[in-house]
mmCIF file of C-alpha atoms in Angstrom:
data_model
loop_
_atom_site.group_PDB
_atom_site.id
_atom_site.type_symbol
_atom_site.label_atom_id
_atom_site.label_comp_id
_atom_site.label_asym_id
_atom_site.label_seq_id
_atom_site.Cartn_x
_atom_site.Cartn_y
_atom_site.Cartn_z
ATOM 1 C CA UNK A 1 9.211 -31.069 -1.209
ATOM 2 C CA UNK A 2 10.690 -27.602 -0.930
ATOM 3 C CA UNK A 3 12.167 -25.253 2.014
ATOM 4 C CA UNK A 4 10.985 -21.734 1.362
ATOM 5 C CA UNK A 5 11.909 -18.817 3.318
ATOM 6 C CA UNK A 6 9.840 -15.134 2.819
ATOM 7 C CA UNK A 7 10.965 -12.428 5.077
ATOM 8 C CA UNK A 8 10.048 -8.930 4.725
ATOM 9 C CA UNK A 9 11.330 -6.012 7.209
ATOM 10 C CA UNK A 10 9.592 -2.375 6.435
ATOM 11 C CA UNK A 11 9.720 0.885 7.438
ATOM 12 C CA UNK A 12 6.716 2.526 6.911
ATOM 13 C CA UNK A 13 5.551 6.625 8.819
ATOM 14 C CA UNK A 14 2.489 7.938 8.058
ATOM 15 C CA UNK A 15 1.678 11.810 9.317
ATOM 16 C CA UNK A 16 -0.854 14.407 8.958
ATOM 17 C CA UNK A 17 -1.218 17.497 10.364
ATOM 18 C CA UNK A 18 -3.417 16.049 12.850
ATOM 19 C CA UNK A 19 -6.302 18.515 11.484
ATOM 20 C CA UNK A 20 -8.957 15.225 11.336
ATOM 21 C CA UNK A 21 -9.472 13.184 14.486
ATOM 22 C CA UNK A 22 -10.587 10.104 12.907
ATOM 23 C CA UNK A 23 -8.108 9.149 10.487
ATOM 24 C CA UNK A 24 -4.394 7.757 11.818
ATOM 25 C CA UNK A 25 -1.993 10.207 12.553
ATOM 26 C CA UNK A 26 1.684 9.475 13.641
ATOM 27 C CA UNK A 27 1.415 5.610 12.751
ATOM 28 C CA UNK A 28 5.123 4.253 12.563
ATOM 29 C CA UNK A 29 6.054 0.308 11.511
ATOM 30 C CA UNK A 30 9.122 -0.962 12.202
ATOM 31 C CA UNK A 31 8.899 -4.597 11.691
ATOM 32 C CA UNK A 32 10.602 -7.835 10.396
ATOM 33 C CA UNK A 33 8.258 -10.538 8.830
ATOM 34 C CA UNK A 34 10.320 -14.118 8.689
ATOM 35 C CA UNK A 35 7.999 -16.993 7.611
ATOM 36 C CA UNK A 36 10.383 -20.401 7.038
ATOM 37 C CA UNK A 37 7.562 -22.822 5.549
ATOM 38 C CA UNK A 38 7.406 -26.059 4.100
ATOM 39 C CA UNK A 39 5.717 -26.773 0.160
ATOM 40 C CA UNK A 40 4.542 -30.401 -0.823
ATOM 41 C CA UNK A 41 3.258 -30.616 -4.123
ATOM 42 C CA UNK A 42 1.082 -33.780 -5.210
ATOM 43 C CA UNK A 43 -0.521 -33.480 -8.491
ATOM 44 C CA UNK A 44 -2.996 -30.355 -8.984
ATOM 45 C CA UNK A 45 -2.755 -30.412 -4.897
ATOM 46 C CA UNK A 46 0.198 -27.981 -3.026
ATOM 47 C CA UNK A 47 0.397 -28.190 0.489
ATOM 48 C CA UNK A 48 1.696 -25.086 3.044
ATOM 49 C CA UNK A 49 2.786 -25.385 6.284
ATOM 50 C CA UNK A 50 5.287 -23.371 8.167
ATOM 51 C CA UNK A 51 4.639 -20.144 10.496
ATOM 52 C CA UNK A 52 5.000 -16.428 10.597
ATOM 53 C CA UNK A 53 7.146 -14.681 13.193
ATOM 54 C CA UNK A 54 6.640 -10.751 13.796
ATOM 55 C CA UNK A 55 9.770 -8.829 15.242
ATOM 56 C CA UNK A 56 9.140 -5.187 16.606
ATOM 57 C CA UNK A 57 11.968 -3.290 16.142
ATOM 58 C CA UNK A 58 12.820 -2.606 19.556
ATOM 59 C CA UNK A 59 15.123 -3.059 22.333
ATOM 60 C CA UNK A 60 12.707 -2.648 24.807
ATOM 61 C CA UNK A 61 10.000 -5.490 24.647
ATOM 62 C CA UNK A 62 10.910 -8.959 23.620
ATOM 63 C CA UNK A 63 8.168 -9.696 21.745
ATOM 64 C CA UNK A 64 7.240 -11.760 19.391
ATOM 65 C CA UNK A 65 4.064 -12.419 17.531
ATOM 66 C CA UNK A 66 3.406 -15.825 15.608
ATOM 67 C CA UNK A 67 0.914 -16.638 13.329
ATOM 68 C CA UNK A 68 0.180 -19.834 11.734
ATOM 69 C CA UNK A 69 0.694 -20.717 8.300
ATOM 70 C CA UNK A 70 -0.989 -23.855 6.747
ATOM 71 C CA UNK A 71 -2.703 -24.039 3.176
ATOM 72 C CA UNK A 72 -4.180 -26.225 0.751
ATOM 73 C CA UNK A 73 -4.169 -24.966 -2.761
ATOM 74 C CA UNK A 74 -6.157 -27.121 -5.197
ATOM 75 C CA UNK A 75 -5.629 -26.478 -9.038
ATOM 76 C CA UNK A 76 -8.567 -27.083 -11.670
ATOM 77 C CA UNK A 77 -8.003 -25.341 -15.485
ATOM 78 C CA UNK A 78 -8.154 -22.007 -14.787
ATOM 79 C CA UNK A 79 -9.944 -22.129 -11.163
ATOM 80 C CA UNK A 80 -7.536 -22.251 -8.145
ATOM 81 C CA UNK A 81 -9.377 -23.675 -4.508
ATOM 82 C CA UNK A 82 -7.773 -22.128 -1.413
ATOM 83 C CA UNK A 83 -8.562 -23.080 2.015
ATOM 84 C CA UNK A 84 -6.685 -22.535 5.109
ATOM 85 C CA UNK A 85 -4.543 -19.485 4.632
ATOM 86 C CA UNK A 86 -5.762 -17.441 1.776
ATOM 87 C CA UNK A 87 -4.269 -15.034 -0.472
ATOM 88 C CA UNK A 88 -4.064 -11.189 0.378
ATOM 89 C CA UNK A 89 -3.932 -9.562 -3.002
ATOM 90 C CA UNK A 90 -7.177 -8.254 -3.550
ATOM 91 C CA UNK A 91 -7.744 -6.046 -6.151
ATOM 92 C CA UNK A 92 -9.474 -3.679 -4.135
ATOM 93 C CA UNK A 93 -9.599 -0.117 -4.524
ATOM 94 C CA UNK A 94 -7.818 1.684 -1.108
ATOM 95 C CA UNK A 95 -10.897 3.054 -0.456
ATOM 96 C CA UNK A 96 -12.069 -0.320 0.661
ATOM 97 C CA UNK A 97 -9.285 -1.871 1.750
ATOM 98 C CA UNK A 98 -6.806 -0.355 3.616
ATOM 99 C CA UNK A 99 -3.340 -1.133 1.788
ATOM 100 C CA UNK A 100 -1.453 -1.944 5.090
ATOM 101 C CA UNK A 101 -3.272 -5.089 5.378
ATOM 102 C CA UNK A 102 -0.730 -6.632 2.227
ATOM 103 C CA UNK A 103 2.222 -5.951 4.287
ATOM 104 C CA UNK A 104 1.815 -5.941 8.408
ATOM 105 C CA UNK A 105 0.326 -8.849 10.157
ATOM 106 C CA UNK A 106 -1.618 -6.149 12.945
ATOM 107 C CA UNK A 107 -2.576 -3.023 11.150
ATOM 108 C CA UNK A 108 -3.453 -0.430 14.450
ATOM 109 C CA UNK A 109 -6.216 1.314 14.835
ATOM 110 C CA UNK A 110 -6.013 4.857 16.291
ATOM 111 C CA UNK A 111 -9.134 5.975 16.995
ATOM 112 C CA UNK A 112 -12.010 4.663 18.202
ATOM 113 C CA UNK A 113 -13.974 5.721 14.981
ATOM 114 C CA UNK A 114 -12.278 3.328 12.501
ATOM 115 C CA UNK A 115 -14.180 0.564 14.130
ATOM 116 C CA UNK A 116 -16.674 0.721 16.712
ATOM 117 C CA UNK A 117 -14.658 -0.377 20.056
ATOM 118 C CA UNK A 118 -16.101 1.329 23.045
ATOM 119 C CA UNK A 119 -17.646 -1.376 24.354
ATOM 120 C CA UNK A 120 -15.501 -4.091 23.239
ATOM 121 C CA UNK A 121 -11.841 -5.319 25.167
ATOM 122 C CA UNK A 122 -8.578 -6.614 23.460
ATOM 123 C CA UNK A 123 -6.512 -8.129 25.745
ATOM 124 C CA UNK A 124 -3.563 -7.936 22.909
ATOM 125 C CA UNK A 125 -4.296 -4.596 21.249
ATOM 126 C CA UNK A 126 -6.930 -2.959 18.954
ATOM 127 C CA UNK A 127 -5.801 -4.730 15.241
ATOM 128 C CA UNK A 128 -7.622 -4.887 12.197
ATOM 129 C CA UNK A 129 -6.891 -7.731 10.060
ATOM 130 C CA UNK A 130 -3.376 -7.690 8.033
ATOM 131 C CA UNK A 131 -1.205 -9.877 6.118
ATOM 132 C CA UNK A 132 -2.736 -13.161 7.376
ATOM 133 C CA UNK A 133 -6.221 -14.198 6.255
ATOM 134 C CA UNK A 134 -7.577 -17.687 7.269
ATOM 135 C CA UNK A 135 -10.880 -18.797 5.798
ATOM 136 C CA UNK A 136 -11.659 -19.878 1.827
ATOM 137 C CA UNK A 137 -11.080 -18.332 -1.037
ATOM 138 C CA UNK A 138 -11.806 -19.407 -4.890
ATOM 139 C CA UNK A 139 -9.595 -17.585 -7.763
ATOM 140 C CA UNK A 140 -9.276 -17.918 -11.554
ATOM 141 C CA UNK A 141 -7.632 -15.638 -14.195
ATOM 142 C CA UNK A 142 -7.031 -15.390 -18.125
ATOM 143 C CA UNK A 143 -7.243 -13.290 -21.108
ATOM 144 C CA UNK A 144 -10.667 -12.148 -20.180
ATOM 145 C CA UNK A 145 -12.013 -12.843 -16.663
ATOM 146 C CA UNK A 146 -10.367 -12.195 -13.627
ATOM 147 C CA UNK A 147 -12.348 -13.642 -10.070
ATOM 148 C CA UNK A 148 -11.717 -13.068 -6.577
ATOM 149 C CA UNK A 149 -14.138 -14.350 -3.911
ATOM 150 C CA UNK A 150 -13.049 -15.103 -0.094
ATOM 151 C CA UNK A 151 -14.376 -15.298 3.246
ATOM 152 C CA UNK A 152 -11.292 -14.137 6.058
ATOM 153 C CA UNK A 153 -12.334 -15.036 9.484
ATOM 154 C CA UNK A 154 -10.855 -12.606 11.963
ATOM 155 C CA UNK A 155 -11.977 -12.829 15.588
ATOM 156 C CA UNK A 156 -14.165 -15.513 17.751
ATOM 157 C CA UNK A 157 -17.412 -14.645 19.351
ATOM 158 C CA UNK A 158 -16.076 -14.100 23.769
ATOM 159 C CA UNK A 159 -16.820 -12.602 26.485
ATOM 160 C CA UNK A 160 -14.458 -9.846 25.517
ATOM 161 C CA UNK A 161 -15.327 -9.255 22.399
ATOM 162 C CA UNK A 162 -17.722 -9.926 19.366
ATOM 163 C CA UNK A 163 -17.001 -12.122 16.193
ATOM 164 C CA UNK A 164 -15.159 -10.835 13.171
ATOM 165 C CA UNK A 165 -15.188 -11.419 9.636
ATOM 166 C CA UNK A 166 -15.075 -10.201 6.066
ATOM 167 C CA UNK A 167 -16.533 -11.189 2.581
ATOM 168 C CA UNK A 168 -15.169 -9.994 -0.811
ATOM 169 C CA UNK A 169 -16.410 -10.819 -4.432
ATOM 170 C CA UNK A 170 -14.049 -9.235 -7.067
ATOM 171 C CA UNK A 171 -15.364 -10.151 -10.549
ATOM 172 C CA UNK A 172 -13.149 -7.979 -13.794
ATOM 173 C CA UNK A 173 -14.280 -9.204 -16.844
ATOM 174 C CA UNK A 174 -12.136 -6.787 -19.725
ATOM 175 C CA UNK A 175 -12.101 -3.367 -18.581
ATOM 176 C CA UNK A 176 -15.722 -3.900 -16.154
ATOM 177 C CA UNK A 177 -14.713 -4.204 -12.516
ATOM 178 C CA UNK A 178 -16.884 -5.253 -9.808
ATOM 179 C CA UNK A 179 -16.265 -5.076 -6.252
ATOM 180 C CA UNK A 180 -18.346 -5.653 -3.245
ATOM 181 C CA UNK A 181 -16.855 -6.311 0.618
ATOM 182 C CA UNK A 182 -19.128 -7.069 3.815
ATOM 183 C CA UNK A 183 -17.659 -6.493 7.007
ATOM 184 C CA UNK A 184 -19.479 -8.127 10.121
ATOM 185 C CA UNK A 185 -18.699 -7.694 13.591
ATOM 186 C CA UNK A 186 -21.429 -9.516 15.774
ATOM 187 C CA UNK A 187 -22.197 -12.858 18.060
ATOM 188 C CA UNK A 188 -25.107 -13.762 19.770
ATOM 189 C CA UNK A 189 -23.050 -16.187 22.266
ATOM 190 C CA UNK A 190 -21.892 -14.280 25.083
ATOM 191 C CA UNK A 191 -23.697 -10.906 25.754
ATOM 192 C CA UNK A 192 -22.308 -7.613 24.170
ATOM 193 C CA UNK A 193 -24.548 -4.205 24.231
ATOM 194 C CA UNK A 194 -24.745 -4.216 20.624
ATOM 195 C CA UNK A 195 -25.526 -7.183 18.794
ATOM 196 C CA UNK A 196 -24.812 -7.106 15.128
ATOM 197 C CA UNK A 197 -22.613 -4.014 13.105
ATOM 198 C CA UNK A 198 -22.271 -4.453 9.754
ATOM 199 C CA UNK A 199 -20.765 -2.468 6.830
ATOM 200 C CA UNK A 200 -21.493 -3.253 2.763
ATOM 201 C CA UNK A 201 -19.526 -1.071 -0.252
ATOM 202 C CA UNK A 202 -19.631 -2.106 -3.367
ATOM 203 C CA UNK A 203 -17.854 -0.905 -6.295
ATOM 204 C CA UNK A 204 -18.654 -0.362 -10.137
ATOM 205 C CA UNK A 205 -16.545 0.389 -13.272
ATOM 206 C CA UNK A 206 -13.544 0.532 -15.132
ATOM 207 C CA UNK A 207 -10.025 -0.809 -14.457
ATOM 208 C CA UNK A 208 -7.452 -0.474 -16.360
ATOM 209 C CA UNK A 209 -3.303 -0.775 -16.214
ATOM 210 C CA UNK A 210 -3.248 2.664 -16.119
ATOM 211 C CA UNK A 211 -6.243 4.507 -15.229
ATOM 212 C CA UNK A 212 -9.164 3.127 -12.988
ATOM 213 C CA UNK A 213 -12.678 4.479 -12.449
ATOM 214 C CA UNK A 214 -15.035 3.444 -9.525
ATOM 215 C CA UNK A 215 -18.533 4.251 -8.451
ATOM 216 C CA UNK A 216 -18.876 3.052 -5.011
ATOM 217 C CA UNK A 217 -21.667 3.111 -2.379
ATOM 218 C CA UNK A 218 -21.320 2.186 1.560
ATOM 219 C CA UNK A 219 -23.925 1.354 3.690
ATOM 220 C CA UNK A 220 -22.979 1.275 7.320
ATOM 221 C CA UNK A 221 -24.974 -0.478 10.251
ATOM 222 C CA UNK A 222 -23.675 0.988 13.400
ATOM 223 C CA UNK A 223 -26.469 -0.989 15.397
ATOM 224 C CA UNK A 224 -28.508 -3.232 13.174
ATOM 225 C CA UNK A 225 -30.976 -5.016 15.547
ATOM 226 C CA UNK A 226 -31.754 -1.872 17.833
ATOM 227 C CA UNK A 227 -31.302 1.447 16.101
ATOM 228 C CA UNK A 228 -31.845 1.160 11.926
ATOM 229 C CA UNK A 229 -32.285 4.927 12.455
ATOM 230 C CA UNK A 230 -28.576 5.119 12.529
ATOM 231 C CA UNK A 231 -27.771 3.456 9.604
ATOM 232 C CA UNK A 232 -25.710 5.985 6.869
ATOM 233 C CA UNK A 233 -25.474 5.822 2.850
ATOM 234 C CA UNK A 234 -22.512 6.762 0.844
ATOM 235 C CA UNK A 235 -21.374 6.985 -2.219
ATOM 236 C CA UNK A 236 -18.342 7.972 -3.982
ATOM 237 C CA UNK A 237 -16.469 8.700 -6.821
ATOM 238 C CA UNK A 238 -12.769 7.477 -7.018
ATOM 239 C CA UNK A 239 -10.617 8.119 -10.094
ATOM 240 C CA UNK A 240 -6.644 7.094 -10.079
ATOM 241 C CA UNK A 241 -3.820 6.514 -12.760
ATOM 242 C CA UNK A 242 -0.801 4.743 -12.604
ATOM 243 C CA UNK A 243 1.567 6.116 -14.890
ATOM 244 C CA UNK A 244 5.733 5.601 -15.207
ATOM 245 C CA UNK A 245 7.929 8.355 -15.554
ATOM 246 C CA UNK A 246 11.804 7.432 -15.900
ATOM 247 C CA UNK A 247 11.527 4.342 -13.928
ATOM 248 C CA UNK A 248 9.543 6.344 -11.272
ATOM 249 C CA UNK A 249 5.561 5.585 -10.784
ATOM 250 C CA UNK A 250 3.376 8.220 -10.274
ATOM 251 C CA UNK A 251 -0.415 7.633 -9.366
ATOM 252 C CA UNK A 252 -2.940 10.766 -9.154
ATOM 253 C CA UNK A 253 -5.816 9.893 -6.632
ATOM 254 C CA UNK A 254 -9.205 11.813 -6.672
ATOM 255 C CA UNK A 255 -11.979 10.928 -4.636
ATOM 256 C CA UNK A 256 -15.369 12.950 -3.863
ATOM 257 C CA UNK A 257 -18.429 12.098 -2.058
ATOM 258 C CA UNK A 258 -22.154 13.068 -1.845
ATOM 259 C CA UNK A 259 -22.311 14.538 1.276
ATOM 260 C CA UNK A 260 -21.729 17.700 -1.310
ATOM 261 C CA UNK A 261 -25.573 17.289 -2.037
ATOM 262 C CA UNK A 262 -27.225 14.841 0.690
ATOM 263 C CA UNK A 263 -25.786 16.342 3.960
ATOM 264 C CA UNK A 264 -26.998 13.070 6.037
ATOM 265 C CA UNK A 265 -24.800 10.955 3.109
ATOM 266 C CA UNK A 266 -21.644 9.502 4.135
ATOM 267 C CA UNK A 267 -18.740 7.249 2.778
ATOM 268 C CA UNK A 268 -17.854 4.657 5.093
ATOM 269 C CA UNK A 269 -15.579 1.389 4.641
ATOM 270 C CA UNK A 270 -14.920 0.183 7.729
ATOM 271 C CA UNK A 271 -11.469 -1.761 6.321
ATOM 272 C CA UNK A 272 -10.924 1.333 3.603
ATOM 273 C CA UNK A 273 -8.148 3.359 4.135
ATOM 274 C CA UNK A 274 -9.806 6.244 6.975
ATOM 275 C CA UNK A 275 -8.750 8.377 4.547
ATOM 276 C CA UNK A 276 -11.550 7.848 2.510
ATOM 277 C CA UNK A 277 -13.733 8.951 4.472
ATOM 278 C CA UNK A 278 -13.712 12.757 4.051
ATOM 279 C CA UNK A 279 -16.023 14.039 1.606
ATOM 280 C CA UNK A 280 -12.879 15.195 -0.879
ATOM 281 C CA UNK A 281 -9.066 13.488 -1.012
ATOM 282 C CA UNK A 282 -7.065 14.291 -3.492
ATOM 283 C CA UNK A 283 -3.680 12.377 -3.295
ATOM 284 C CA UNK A 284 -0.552 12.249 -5.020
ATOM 285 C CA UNK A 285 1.639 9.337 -4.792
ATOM 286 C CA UNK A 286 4.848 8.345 -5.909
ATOM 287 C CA UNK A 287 7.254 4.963 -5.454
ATOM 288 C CA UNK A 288 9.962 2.712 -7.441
ATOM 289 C CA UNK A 289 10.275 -0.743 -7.323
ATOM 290 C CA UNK A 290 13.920 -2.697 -7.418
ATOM 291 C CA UNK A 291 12.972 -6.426 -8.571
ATOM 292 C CA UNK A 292 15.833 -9.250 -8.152
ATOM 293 C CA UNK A 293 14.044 -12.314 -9.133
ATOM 294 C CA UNK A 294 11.391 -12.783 -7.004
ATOM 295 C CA UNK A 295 12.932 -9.817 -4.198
ATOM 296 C CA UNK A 296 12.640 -6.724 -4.314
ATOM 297 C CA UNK A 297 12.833 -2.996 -2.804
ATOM 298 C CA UNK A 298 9.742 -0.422 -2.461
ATOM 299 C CA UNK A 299 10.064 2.935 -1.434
ATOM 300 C CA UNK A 300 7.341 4.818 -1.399
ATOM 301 C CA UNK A 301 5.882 7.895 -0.787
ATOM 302 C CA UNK A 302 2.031 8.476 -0.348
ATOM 303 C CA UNK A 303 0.993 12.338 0.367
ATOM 304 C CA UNK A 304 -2.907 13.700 -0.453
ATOM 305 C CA UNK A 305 -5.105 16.792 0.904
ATOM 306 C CA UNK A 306 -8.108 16.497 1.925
ATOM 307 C CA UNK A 307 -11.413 18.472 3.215
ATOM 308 C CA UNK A 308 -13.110 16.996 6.780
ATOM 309 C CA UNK A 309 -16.441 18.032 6.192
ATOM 310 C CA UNK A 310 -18.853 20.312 3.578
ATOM 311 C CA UNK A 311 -18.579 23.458 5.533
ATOM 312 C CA UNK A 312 -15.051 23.868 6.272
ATOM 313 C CA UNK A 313 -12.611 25.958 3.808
ATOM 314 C CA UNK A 314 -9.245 24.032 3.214
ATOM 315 C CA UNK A 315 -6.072 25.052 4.955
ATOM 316 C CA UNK A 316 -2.639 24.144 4.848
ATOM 317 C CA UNK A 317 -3.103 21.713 7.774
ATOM 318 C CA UNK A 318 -4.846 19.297 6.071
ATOM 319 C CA UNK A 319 -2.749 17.015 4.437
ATOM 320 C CA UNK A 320 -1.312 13.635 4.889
ATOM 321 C CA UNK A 321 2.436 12.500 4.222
ATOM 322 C CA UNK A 322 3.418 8.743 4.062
ATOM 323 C CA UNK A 323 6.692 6.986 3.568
ATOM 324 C CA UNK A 324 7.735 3.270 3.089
ATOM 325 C CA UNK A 325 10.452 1.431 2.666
ATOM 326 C CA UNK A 326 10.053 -2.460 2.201
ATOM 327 C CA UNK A 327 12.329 -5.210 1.260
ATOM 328 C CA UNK A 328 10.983 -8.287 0.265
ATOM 329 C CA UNK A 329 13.002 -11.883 -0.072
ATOM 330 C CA UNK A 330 12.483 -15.049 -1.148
ATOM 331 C CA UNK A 331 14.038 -18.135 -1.175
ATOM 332 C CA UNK A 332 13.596 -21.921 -1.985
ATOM 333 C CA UNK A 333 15.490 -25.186 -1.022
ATOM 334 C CA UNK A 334 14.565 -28.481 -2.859
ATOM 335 C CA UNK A 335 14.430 -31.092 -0.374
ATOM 336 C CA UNK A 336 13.203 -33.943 -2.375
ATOM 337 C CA UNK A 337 11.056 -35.305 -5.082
ATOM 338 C CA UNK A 338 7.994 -37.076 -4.388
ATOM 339 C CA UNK A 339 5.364 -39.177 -7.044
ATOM 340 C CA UNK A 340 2.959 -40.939 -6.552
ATOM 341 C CA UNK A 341 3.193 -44.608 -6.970
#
């Protein structure tokens, strides 16, 4: 049996020029992430439970947010079985999922666009998912295959609110990537003035260590049952490399849509960073990584322009500028030995 202790406290500020309404805009973390849990290993079987305590950093509101932490992790060759808590690091693109969710439990949303919300009541705040995902998940890795497939169950069916939760299948065999996410916010329990939305992307082609390239195409539901009328295709083209340059990484982003040629065409992943949903970003990233063991130190910085629509000419206003600063630690206490008899 072991003691294990993760914390992670962040800074991360992300700005624009407040030129596009629907993206985030002024969206600061200060945070402390201390999870003390408990590991019991039996065989191919390793057991999780502990808990996950949120500190704002504040010295206004004494609060607290907790979230549960239980898993079972069940080991078979190369195929790992995960149920309970599951693991965060998909290998998505950012254009599908937004990377906040692999480091703050409640990523914000800031506009009502990001998800649709107007008719919908949070009695603790408007959250996407983030660092905690509860459902199933099946893994496996090795020299040639690398799988990914999870369901994260995110919100109940109430009287507030409808039900929540997302799918993801990440299959890389070699170099060939496949991605595809569904996001479904629905419930037929209690009554709600729109029934089902749903949003599918899927993404096709090459990964490698150092340069990726994705095809992708969205389909958003907005209002399945009642209005298919509104229901918007997009698809996309996102290129990005990851190169090192004395100790520094640097990672080129280009992404264009084709709302260039079909005007009604639109991009739209509802968990995606909202960045990626103009019809051209073009980002430029940078950030360096301390490792000590199994802790480390990120700062990074994430900046990118961008044009909000077809018609409009670029100007100096529309940009984005992130920062981040994270430290990461992790430690273990052996508490005892345990066989089976």
């Amino acid at each position: 049996m072991e003691f294990n202790i993760f914390n992670s406290s962040y800074i991360y500020n992300g700005e624009n020029a407040s030129y596009w309404e629907e993206t985030r805009y002024t969206l600061t973390y200060l945070e402390d992430l201390f999870q003390p849990y408990f590991t019991l290993k039996s065989g191919n079987v390793i057991f999780k439970i502990g808990v996950g305590l949120l500190f704002p950093f504040n010295q206004e509101e004494k609060l607290i947010s907790y979230y549960p932490y239980f898993q079972t992790r069940y080991t078979l060759d190369d195929f790992v079985f995960i149920i309970g808590v599951i693991d965060n690091d998909h290998d998505f693109s950012p254009c599908i999922l937004d990377p906040l969710v692999r480091m703050t439990p409640k990523v914000r949303i800031v506009n009502t666009d990001q998800i649709p919300i107007d008719y919908e009541s949070f009695p603790t705040g408007i959250f996407t998912h983030g660092f905690y995902e509860y459902g199933v998940q099946i893994k496996s890795s090795n020299d040639f295959l690398k799988l990914d497939t999870y369901l994260n169950w995110q919100l109940p069916d109430t009287s507030l609110h409808r039900e929540r939760f997302d799918i993801g299948l990440i299959v890389s065999l070699y170099s060939f990537y496949t991605g595809i996410h569904y996001w479904h916010n629905g419930g037929h329990e209690n009554f709600h003035p729109v029934e089902v939305t749903e949003n599918y992307v899927t993404s096709l082609g090459l990964k490698e260590k150092n340069f990726s390239l994705f095809y992708l195409v969205s389909y958003w539901l907005p209002d399945r049952d009642r209005y298919p009328e509104k229901n918007v295709l997009g698809q996309a083209i996102y290129i990005e490399g990851n190169f090192e340059f004395f100790g520094i990484n640097i990672q080129p982003q280009f992404f264009i849509t084709s709302a260039f040629i079909f005007k009604e065409q639109s991009f739209i992943s509802v968990e995606g960073d909202p960045f990626y949903r103009v019809p051209l970003y073009v980002g430029l990233n940078f950030s360096k990584l301390w490792n000590f063991g199994q802790n480390f130190i990120e700062l990074k910085f994430v900046n990118g322009t961008f044009l909000p629509d077809t018609s409009t000419g670029w100007n100096p206003m529309m940009i984005r500028y992130d920062q981040k600063i994270q430290f990461n630690f992790n430690h273990k206490f052996e508490i005892s030995t345990l066989s089976n008899s």
